[in-house]
PDB file of C-alpha atoms in Angstrom:
ATOM      1  CA  LEU X 453      71.830  99.894 146.887  1.00  0.00           C
ATOM      2  CA  SER X 454      75.485 100.126 147.092  1.00  0.00           C
ATOM      3  CA  ALA X 455      75.452 100.168 150.647  1.00  0.00           C
ATOM      4  CA  CYS X 456      73.287  97.030 150.939  1.00  0.00           C
ATOM      5  CA  LEU X 457      75.628  95.308 148.434  1.00  0.00           C
ATOM      6  CA  GLU X 458      78.731  96.374 149.990  1.00  0.00           C
ATOM      7  CA  ARG X 459      78.070  95.991 153.896  1.00  0.00           C
ATOM      8  CA  HIS X 460      74.864  93.707 154.435  1.00  0.00           C
ATOM      9  CA  ASN X 461      76.377  90.440 154.699  1.00  0.00           C
ATOM     10  CA  GLY X 462      72.836  89.017 155.373  1.00  0.00           C
ATOM     11  CA  CYS X 463      71.556  90.116 152.080  1.00  0.00           C
ATOM     12  CA  ASN X 464      74.272  89.068 149.740  1.00  0.00           C
ATOM     13  CA  ASN X 465      73.794  85.228 149.212  1.00  0.00           C
ATOM     14  CA  ARG X 466      74.713  85.511 145.260  1.00  0.00           C
ATOM     15  CA  THR X 467      73.244  82.754 143.247  1.00  0.00           C
ATOM     16  CA  SER X 468      74.532  81.485 139.968  1.00  0.00           C
ATOM     17  CA  PHE X 469      70.636  81.082 138.884  1.00  0.00           C
ATOM     18  CA  ARG X 470      69.824  83.103 135.624  1.00  0.00           C
ATOM     19  CA  PRO X 471      66.219  83.198 134.066  1.00  0.00           C
ATOM     20  CA  GLU X 472      65.456  81.585 131.030  1.00  0.00           C
ATOM     21  CA  ARG X 473      64.467  85.039 129.464  1.00  0.00           C
ATOM     22  CA  LEU X 474      65.648  88.396 130.384  1.00  0.00           C
ATOM     23  CA  ILE X 475      65.138  92.089 128.973  1.00  0.00           C
ATOM     24  CA  ASP X 476      68.311  93.581 127.829  1.00  0.00           C
ATOM     25  CA  LEU X 477      68.303  97.251 128.095  1.00  0.00           C
ATOM     26  CA  THR X 478      71.359  98.095 126.287  1.00  0.00           C
ATOM     27  CA  GLY X 479      70.805 100.314 123.395  1.00  0.00           C
ATOM     28  CA  ARG X 480      67.788 102.685 122.668  1.00  0.00           C
ATOM     29  CA  ASN X 481      65.144  99.990 122.745  1.00  0.00           C
ATOM     30  CA  PRO X 482      65.023  96.955 124.848  1.00  0.00           C
ATOM     31  CA  ARG X 483      65.030  93.607 123.597  1.00  0.00           C
ATOM     32  CA  LEU X 484      64.413  90.060 124.776  1.00  0.00           C
ATOM     33  CA  ARG X 485      67.367  87.790 125.470  1.00  0.00           C
ATOM     34  CA  LEU X 486      67.483  84.107 126.166  1.00  0.00           C
ATOM     35  CA  GLU X 487      69.687  82.488 128.706  1.00  0.00           C
ATOM     36  CA  SER X 488      71.373  80.541 126.229  1.00  0.00           C
ATOM     37  CA  GLN X 489      72.569  83.778 124.462  1.00  0.00           C
ATOM     38  CA  LEU X 490      74.551  85.155 127.378  1.00  0.00           C
ATOM     39  CA  VAL X 491      77.919  84.336 128.111  1.00  0.00           C
ATOM     40  CA  GLU X 492      78.302  81.035 129.685  1.00  0.00           C
ATOM     41  CA  ASN X 493      78.664  80.717 133.605  1.00  0.00           C
ATOM     42  CA  GLU X 494      78.961  84.513 133.610  1.00  0.00           C
ATOM     43  CA  TYR X 495      77.181  86.272 136.738  1.00  0.00           C
ATOM     44  CA  ILE X 496      74.435  88.341 135.638  1.00  0.00           C
ATOM     45  CA  GLU X 497      72.896  91.119 137.614  1.00  0.00           C
ATOM     46  CA  TYR X 498      69.127  91.752 137.036  1.00  0.00           C
ATOM     47  CA  ALA X 499      66.104  93.329 138.455  1.00  0.00           C
ATOM     48  CA  THR X 500      62.527  92.199 138.910  1.00  0.00           C
ATOM     49  CA  LEU X 501      59.153  94.133 138.953  1.00  0.00           C
ATOM     50  CA  SER X 502      56.325  93.635 141.136  1.00  0.00           C
ATOM     51  CA  HIS X 503      53.296  95.291 139.790  1.00  0.00           C
ATOM     52  CA  CYS X 504      49.483  95.079 139.615  1.00  0.00           C
ATOM     53  CA  TRP X 505      48.199  94.176 136.249  1.00  0.00           C
ATOM     54  CA  GLY X 506      44.817  95.872 136.441  1.00  0.00           C
ATOM     55  CA  LYS X 507      42.183  96.002 133.780  1.00  0.00           C
ATOM     56  CA  PRO X 508      43.054  94.773 130.190  1.00  0.00           C
ATOM     57  CA  GLN X 509      42.883  97.951 128.600  1.00  0.00           C
ATOM     58  CA  THR X 510      45.730  99.050 130.873  1.00  0.00           C
ATOM     59  CA  ARG X 511      48.032  96.490 130.512  1.00  0.00           C
ATOM     60  CA  SER X 512      51.055  96.379 128.417  1.00  0.00           C
ATOM     61  CA  CYS X 513      52.090  94.078 125.495  1.00  0.00           C
ATOM     62  CA  GLN X 514      52.617  90.425 126.695  1.00  0.00           C
ATOM     63  CA  LEU X 515      54.749  87.674 125.451  1.00  0.00           C
ATOM     64  CA  THR X 516      52.870  85.236 123.286  1.00  0.00           C
ATOM     65  CA  THR X 517      53.874  82.612 120.718  1.00  0.00           C
ATOM     66  CA  LEU X 518      53.082  85.276 118.056  1.00  0.00           C
ATOM     67  CA  THR X 519      55.172  88.004 119.439  1.00  0.00           C
ATOM     68  CA  LEU X 520      58.141  86.056 120.822  1.00  0.00           C
ATOM     69  CA  VAL X 521      60.073  86.397 117.330  1.00  0.00           C
ATOM     70  CA  ASP X 522      59.513  90.145 117.310  1.00  0.00           C
ATOM     71  CA  VAL X 523      60.582  90.974 120.848  1.00  0.00           C
ATOM     72  CA  MET X 524      63.712  89.002 120.356  1.00  0.00           C
ATOM     73  CA  SER X 525      64.790  92.011 117.897  1.00  0.00           C
ATOM     74  CA  VAL X 526      63.337  94.782 119.740  1.00  0.00           C
ATOM     75  CA  ILE X 527      60.558  95.811 122.316  1.00  0.00           C
ATOM     76  CA  PRO X 528      59.346  99.371 121.342  1.00  0.00           C
ATOM     77  CA  LEU X 529      59.083 101.529 124.341  1.00  0.00           C
ATOM     78  CA  GLU X 530      55.786 103.157 123.102  1.00  0.00           C
ATOM     79  CA  LYS X 531      54.157  99.634 123.636  1.00  0.00           C
ATOM     80  CA  LEU X 532      54.913  99.207 127.207  1.00  0.00           C
ATOM     81  CA  SER X 533      53.002 100.335 130.019  1.00  0.00           C
ATOM     82  CA  LYS X 534      54.034 103.280 132.321  1.00  0.00           C
ATOM     83  CA  ASN X 535      54.828 100.638 135.068  1.00  0.00           C
ATOM     84  CA  PHE X 536      57.229  99.017 132.631  1.00  0.00           C
ATOM     85  CA  ARG X 537      58.820 102.105 131.294  1.00  0.00           C
ATOM     86  CA  ASP X 538      59.277 103.524 134.622  1.00  0.00           C
ATOM     87  CA  ALA X 539      60.883 100.229 135.664  1.00  0.00           C
ATOM     88  CA  ILE X 540      63.221 100.365 132.817  1.00  0.00           C
ATOM     89  CA  ALA X 541      64.228 103.911 133.738  1.00  0.00           C
ATOM     90  CA  ILE X 542      65.193 102.968 137.090  1.00  0.00           C
ATOM     91  CA  CYS X 543      67.239 100.233 136.092  1.00  0.00           C
ATOM     92  CA  LYS X 544      69.197 102.439 133.605  1.00  0.00           C
ATOM     93  CA  GLU X 545      69.776 104.834 136.438  1.00  0.00           C
ATOM     94  CA  LEU X 546      71.379 102.245 138.663  1.00  0.00           C
ATOM     95  CA  LYS X 547      73.158 100.704 135.752  1.00  0.00           C
ATOM     96  CA  ILE X 548      71.347  97.402 135.979  1.00  0.00           C
ATOM     97  CA  GLN X 549      71.488  95.796 132.449  1.00  0.00           C
ATOM     98  CA  TYR X 550      68.734  93.328 132.720  1.00  0.00           C
ATOM     99  CA  ILE X 551      64.994  93.112 133.977  1.00  0.00           C
ATOM    100  CA  TRP X 552      62.755  90.330 134.431  1.00  0.00           C
ATOM    101  CA  ILE X 553      59.039  91.026 134.169  1.00  0.00           C
ATOM    102  CA  ASP X 554      56.345  88.276 134.534  1.00  0.00           C
ATOM    103  CA  SER X 555      54.089  89.241 131.517  1.00  0.00           C
ATOM    104  CA  LEU X 556      57.268  89.698 128.920  1.00  0.00           C
ATOM    105  CA  PHE X 557      58.817  86.388 130.203  1.00  0.00           C
ATOM    106  CA  ILE X 558      56.141  83.827 130.532  1.00  0.00           C
ATOM    107  CA  ILE X 559      54.345  83.125 127.287  1.00  0.00           C
ATOM    108  CA  GLN X 560      50.700  83.800 127.695  1.00  0.00           C
ATOM    109  CA  ARG X 561      47.903  81.242 127.382  1.00  0.00           C
ATOM    110  CA  ASP X 562      50.587  78.614 127.037  1.00  0.00           C
ATOM    111  CA  ALA X 563      50.041  76.022 129.611  1.00  0.00           C
ATOM    112  CA  ALA X 564      53.511  74.187 129.178  1.00  0.00           C
ATOM    113  CA  ASP X 565      55.618  77.565 129.316  1.00  0.00           C
ATOM    114  CA  TRP X 566      53.447  78.578 132.413  1.00  0.00           C
ATOM    115  CA  ALA X 567      54.267  75.078 134.077  1.00  0.00           C
ATOM    116  CA  ALA X 568      58.013  75.282 133.291  1.00  0.00           C
ATOM    117  CA  GLU X 569      58.526  78.893 134.314  1.00  0.00           C
ATOM    118  CA  SER X 570      56.176  79.215 137.192  1.00  0.00           C
ATOM    119  CA  ILE X 571      58.128  76.758 139.222  1.00  0.00           C
ATOM    120  CA  THR X 572      61.280  78.927 138.838  1.00  0.00           C
ATOM    121  CA  MET X 573      59.800  81.724 140.693  1.00  0.00           C
ATOM    122  CA  VAL X 574      61.574  81.209 144.066  1.00  0.00           C
ATOM    123  CA  ASN X 575      65.121  81.295 142.025  1.00  0.00           C
ATOM    124  CA  VAL X 576      63.826  84.331 139.750  1.00  0.00           C
ATOM    125  CA  TYR X 577      63.042  86.577 142.830  1.00  0.00           C
ATOM    126  CA  GLY X 578      65.680  85.288 144.957  1.00  0.00           C
ATOM    127  CA  GLY X 579      68.307  85.716 142.284  1.00  0.00           C
ATOM    128  CA  GLY X 580      67.527  89.237 141.435  1.00  0.00           C
ATOM    129  CA  ILE X 581      69.772  92.080 142.551  1.00  0.00           C
ATOM    130  CA  LEU X 582      66.767  94.385 143.171  1.00  0.00           C
ATOM    131  CA  ASN X 583      63.080  94.027 143.154  1.00  0.00           C
ATOM    132  CA  ILE X 584      61.187  97.048 141.789  1.00  0.00           C
ATOM    133  CA  SER X 585      57.886  97.467 143.371  1.00  0.00           C
ATOM    134  CA  ALA X 586      55.437  99.765 141.700  1.00  0.00           C
ATOM    135  CA  SER X 587      53.455  99.722 145.013  1.00  0.00           C
ATOM    136  CA  GLY X 588      51.270 102.860 144.463  1.00  0.00           C
ATOM    137  CA  ALA X 589      49.945 101.850 140.966  1.00  0.00           C
ATOM    138  CA  SER X 590      46.612 100.005 140.675  1.00  0.00           C
ATOM    139  CA  ASP X 591      47.279  99.185 137.148  1.00  0.00           C
ATOM    140  CA  GLY X 592      49.824  99.463 134.340  1.00  0.00           C
ATOM    141  CA  SER X 593      48.806 103.215 133.435  1.00  0.00           C
ATOM    142  CA  GLN X 594      50.118 104.807 136.601  1.00  0.00           C
ATOM    143  CA  GLY X 595      53.715 103.842 136.779  1.00  0.00           C
ATOM    144  CA  CYS X 596      56.106 104.349 139.724  1.00  0.00           C
ATOM    145  CA  PHE X 597      56.343 108.067 140.074  1.00  0.00           C
ATOM    146  CA  PHE X 598      53.598 110.280 141.236  1.00  0.00           C
ATOM    147  CA  ASP X 599      53.244 113.955 141.911  1.00  0.00           C
ATOM    148  CA  ARG X 600      53.159 114.772 145.665  1.00  0.00           C
ATOM    149  CA  LYS X 601      53.741 117.663 148.109  1.00  0.00           C
ATOM    150  CA  ASP X 602      56.994 118.330 149.415  1.00  0.00           C
ATOM    151  CA  MET X 603      57.708 116.831 152.999  1.00  0.00           C
ATOM    152  CA  ARG X 604      58.425 119.124 155.820  1.00  0.00           C
ATOM    153  CA  ARG X 605      60.713 117.640 158.481  1.00  0.00           C
ATOM    154  CA  CYS X 606      60.072 118.213 162.275  1.00  0.00           C
ATOM    155  CA  GLN X 607      60.718 116.644 165.506  1.00  0.00           C
ATOM    156  CA  PHE X 608      58.250 115.667 168.293  1.00  0.00           C
ATOM    157  CA  PRO X 609      57.883 113.235 170.977  1.00  0.00           C
ATOM    158  CA  LEU X 610      56.134 110.122 170.060  1.00  0.00           C
ATOM    159  CA  LYS X 611      55.210 106.896 171.973  1.00  0.00           C
ATOM    160  CA  ILE X 612      54.026 103.891 170.137  1.00  0.00           C
ATOM    161  CA  ASN X 613      53.355 100.126 170.827  1.00  0.00           C
ATOM    162  CA  LYS X 614      56.706  98.450 170.459  1.00  0.00           C
ATOM    163  CA  TYR X 615      55.108  95.714 168.227  1.00  0.00           C
ATOM    164  CA  LYS X 616      53.657  98.245 165.827  1.00  0.00           C
ATOM    165  CA  HIS X 617      55.790  99.175 162.868  1.00  0.00           C
ATOM    166  CA  VAL X 618      54.345 102.684 161.828  1.00  0.00           C
ATOM    167  CA  LEU X 619      56.167 102.734 158.507  1.00  0.00           C
ATOM    168  CA  TYR X 620      55.545  99.440 157.643  1.00  0.00           C
ATOM    169  CA  ASP X 621      51.907  99.437 158.334  1.00  0.00           C
ATOM    170  CA  SER X 622      51.421 102.699 156.047  1.00  0.00           C
ATOM    171  CA  TYR X 623      53.038 100.877 153.263  1.00  0.00           C
ATOM    172  CA  LEU X 624      50.892  97.866 153.669  1.00  0.00           C
ATOM    173  CA  HIS X 625      47.866  99.824 152.594  1.00  0.00           C
ATOM    174  CA  CYS X 626      49.184 100.410 149.086  1.00  0.00           C
ATOM    175  CA  PRO X 627      47.121  98.725 146.092  1.00  0.00           C
ATOM    176  CA  LEU X 628      49.781  96.326 145.290  1.00  0.00           C
ATOM    177  CA  GLU X 629      49.517  94.797 148.731  1.00  0.00           C
ATOM    178  CA  ALA X 630      45.854  93.452 147.673  1.00  0.00           C
ATOM    179  CA  ARG X 631      47.527  91.177 144.963  1.00  0.00           C
ATOM    180  CA  GLY X 632      48.036  87.703 146.306  1.00  0.00           C
ATOM    181  CA  TRP X 633      51.719  87.205 144.652  1.00  0.00           C
ATOM    182  CA  THR X 634      53.170  90.218 146.106  1.00  0.00           C
ATOM    183  CA  LEU X 635      53.871  88.397 149.548  1.00  0.00           C
ATOM    184  CA  GLN X 636      55.936  85.877 147.665  1.00  0.00           C
ATOM    185  CA  GLU X 637      57.784  88.263 145.640  1.00  0.00           C
ATOM    186  CA  ARG X 638      58.779  90.490 148.586  1.00  0.00           C
ATOM    187  CA  LEU X 639      59.887  87.770 150.861  1.00  0.00           C
ATOM    188  CA  LEU X 640      61.890  86.180 147.967  1.00  0.00           C
ATOM    189  CA  SER X 641      63.682  89.141 147.127  1.00  0.00           C
ATOM    190  CA  PRO X 642      66.920  90.071 148.940  1.00  0.00           C
ATOM    191  CA  ARG X 643      66.078  93.966 148.565  1.00  0.00           C
ATOM    192  CA  ALA X 644      63.441  95.806 147.116  1.00  0.00           C
ATOM    193  CA  VAL X 645      62.535  99.485 146.333  1.00  0.00           C
ATOM    194  CA  HIS X 646      58.812 100.261 146.985  1.00  0.00           C
ATOM    195  CA  PHE X 647      57.473 103.415 145.011  1.00  0.00           C
ATOM    196  CA  THR X 648      54.287 104.481 146.806  1.00  0.00           C
ATOM    197  CA  ARG X 649      52.124 107.594 146.285  1.00  0.00           C
ATOM    198  CA  THR X 650      53.599 109.395 149.328  1.00  0.00           C
ATOM    199  CA  GLU X 651      57.398 108.327 149.342  1.00  0.00           C
ATOM    200  CA  VAL X 652      59.860 105.424 148.751  1.00  0.00           C
ATOM    201  CA  PHE X 653      60.618 102.670 150.858  1.00  0.00           C
ATOM    202  CA  TRP X 654      63.872 100.458 150.940  1.00  0.00           C
ATOM    203  CA  GLU X 655      63.615  96.887 152.193  1.00  0.00           C
ATOM    204  CA  CYS X 656      66.137  94.459 152.488  1.00  0.00           C
ATOM    205  CA  ASN X 657      66.946  91.555 154.649  1.00  0.00           C
ATOM    206  CA  THR X 658      68.836  93.964 157.102  1.00  0.00           C
ATOM    207  CA  GLN X 659      67.089  97.243 156.897  1.00  0.00           C
ATOM    208  CA  PHE X 660      63.428  98.902 156.458  1.00  0.00           C
ATOM    209  CA  VAL X 661      63.709 102.488 155.861  1.00  0.00           C
ATOM    210  CA  SER X 662      61.894 105.448 153.824  1.00  0.00           C
ATOM    211  CA  GLU X 663      62.617 108.959 152.654  1.00  0.00           C
ATOM    212  CA  SER X 664      61.074 110.344 156.041  1.00  0.00           C
ATOM    213  CA  SER X 665      62.954 108.037 157.995  1.00  0.00           C
ATOM    214  CA  PRO X 666      66.066 107.167 156.445  1.00  0.00           C
ATOM    215  CA  PHE X 667      67.758 105.615 159.746  1.00  0.00           C
TER     216      PHE X 667
END
């Protein structure tokens, strides 16, 4: 992330856009912050999350007209799905103060709010500093991190079709890639980190690498 921010000119089209709602991760428990509560004209760095909602029983708490007031003061971590908790942990590790998550920022079952917020998706994902992609999770209960065997590095000659990107093809088989909105979210984000069941992939406008192929 630091290398991309510092050296990739093609990835750093900074925008002044700020989402109407963000989760503030300062303090023990996160809370919802409105754009009007932020310092006027201040540049805000925030992450976005791409995830599979899954079956209703695996979904996290959602923003509704009834919960709006409550989440303004505190969002209990125990009420969030593992996808959301892992994304928050990633943000804290990277010192990113804010995160945008669709089901916590668009008031569910409110047609007017959906109409107003859905048209800003281009700006929301395009303006984020990083898209966290829970690629290996088919629902909210699985999270971003998976138990896996240690990788063994080896070198051997390999010839492949020049039009076939082996790393990219393996990533495309992840559960998240079956979701229709994913393509839009990935293309709009200037940079993304994809957490799959086998390894972590980094993708930005300049580079596509993984743990097993870091160059």
